[in-house]
Amino acid sequence: MGKDPAKAISVMSVPLIFAFLLSSIQVYIDSFWCAGLGPDANSAITLAGPLYFIMIDVGTGLGVGASTAISRALGAKQHERANSLASQSIVLIALVSVCLSLFILLISRTMISFMSGGENVDLSMDYLIPSLVFSPFLMLNGVILGMLRSEGEAKKSSGLSIAASLINIVLDPVLIYVLDLGVFGAALATAISFVITTLVGLYWYASGRMFIKPVFKGFRFIKEQIWDICKVGIPHSLELALIPIMMIPENALVVIVGGTDGMITYSLPFRYITLAMVPVQAIAASMIPVVSYSIGMKNDENVMIGMRYAFKMAIILSLVLTAVLIVFAEPFSYAFTYSDDMVQFRSEIAMVIRIYALALASICLTHVCSSVLQTLCFSQLATVTMFIREIFFILFYYVSTFFDMTAIYWSLDAAEYLGLIMMAVCVIYAMRIKYPGRSLFSRKQSG
C-alpha cells in the first residue's frame, strides 16, 4: 500500500468487486424469489428496506471509521495502537447494535404504516424481524470487513462477503418455498448468512491468525481511540443511514403518486443501479485504507495518486455501465416480471431502468467524493451534503405528487446530479485545507 497506491487499489478492488456484487445480489435475489409470491411480497421488501439498511449502514460506517484509524496507525508503524483500535471497534459496534435494534423495533410498525398508508404492514414486519433479532451479527460484519481491508486482507474480506451471498442464495428458495416461510424466510436466509460469516471473521481475529490482534483481557474504553474511530465512523454512518431514513418520507410520497404498484416500478429498477455501482464502490472502499496508509506515512504524492486513480476509474466504469443498462433494459426487466402477477409492470420497469441509468455516473462520482472526504477526515461535510441532497429528493418528490410517476423517476436523476455538484465543491474545499497548492485533477502542483 505504501509503494504503489494505484496498483494497491486495483489489486484490492478486484476481490471486493466480486464480494460487493454478491452482497448486492442478496437483495436482488430476495426480490427475484419473492416475485413469485406476487406484488405484495416485493412491496413489503421495499417498505422494510429503509429500516433494514439503517442497521447495515451504521455497521458499515463504523467499519470505515475503524479501517481509516487502523490504516493510519499501521502506516505510522504503531502496531499496538492498531490492535487496541480493533478491540475498541468490535466492542463499540456490539453495544450500538443492541441499542439500535431495540429502537428500530419500537418505531418499525409506525414507520412502515406511514410509508404504505397502512398496507402490507404485517408482511413488511415478517421481513424485518429476523434482521432485528440478529442485528449484532449484521452490524459486526461491517466492522470485521473494515478491519480486514485496513491490513490489506482484501481476499479474506471478499471471501466472507462472497460466502454470505452464496449461503443466502442457497437458503432463499429453501426457506421461502420448500419450508413455506415466504418473505420471513427470505430475511432469515440473509440473517443466517451474516451470522455464519461474522463468526468466522471473529474466529480469525480471536485465534491470532491475523496481523492485527485485538486484545480483550482487561478491556476498557479508551476515549481518544473511540474518538479516532468515531470522528470518521459516526459521520459516515449518519451519511449512509440518512438515505434509508429519508427514504421513509420519500416512499410515502411515491405511494401517494402511484400506490403500492408505483412502489414496485420505482424501486425494482434501482436494483440494477445498485449492481452497476459495485465496481466503483469496490474502488472507493479500497482507496480508503490505501490512502489512509499513505497519510500515516506522510507521503502526500501517494495520497494524490490514490485519489486520482479512484476518480479516473469511477468515470470510465460508470459510463460503460450506463451504456449497458440502456441497451439491455428490456431483458433486465424480465427478472422481476416472470410471474403472471408481475408481467403488467414489465414495460414500465424497462423504461425506468433507462431513466435511472442516466444518473449512474453522478451516483458513482458522489460515492468516490464521499470516500475522499472520509479519508481526509472531513466526514461531517459529506454528511451535511448528503442531508441537503435528501431534502432535495423530498422537495422534488413532493412537486411530483401534482403530476405522475414519470415525474418521480426524473426527480431522482435531478437530485442525484445536484448531490454530485455539492459533494464535488466539498472535496475541492477539503483539498485546499489539507493540501494547499495540490490538485486532484493535475499531476503538477497548482499555484
Coordinates of C-alpha atoms in Angstrom, one line a residue, residues 115 191 203 255 300 308 346 414:
M115 CA -44.8 4.7 4.2
A191 CA -29.6 -13.2 8.7
Y203 CA -12.6 -16.5 14.9
V255 CA -47.2 5.7 -2.7
D300 CA 1.5 13.4 0.0
R308 CA -6.8 10.5 -8.8
R346 CA -42.5 -5.1 -17.5
A414 CA -32.1 15.6 -10.9

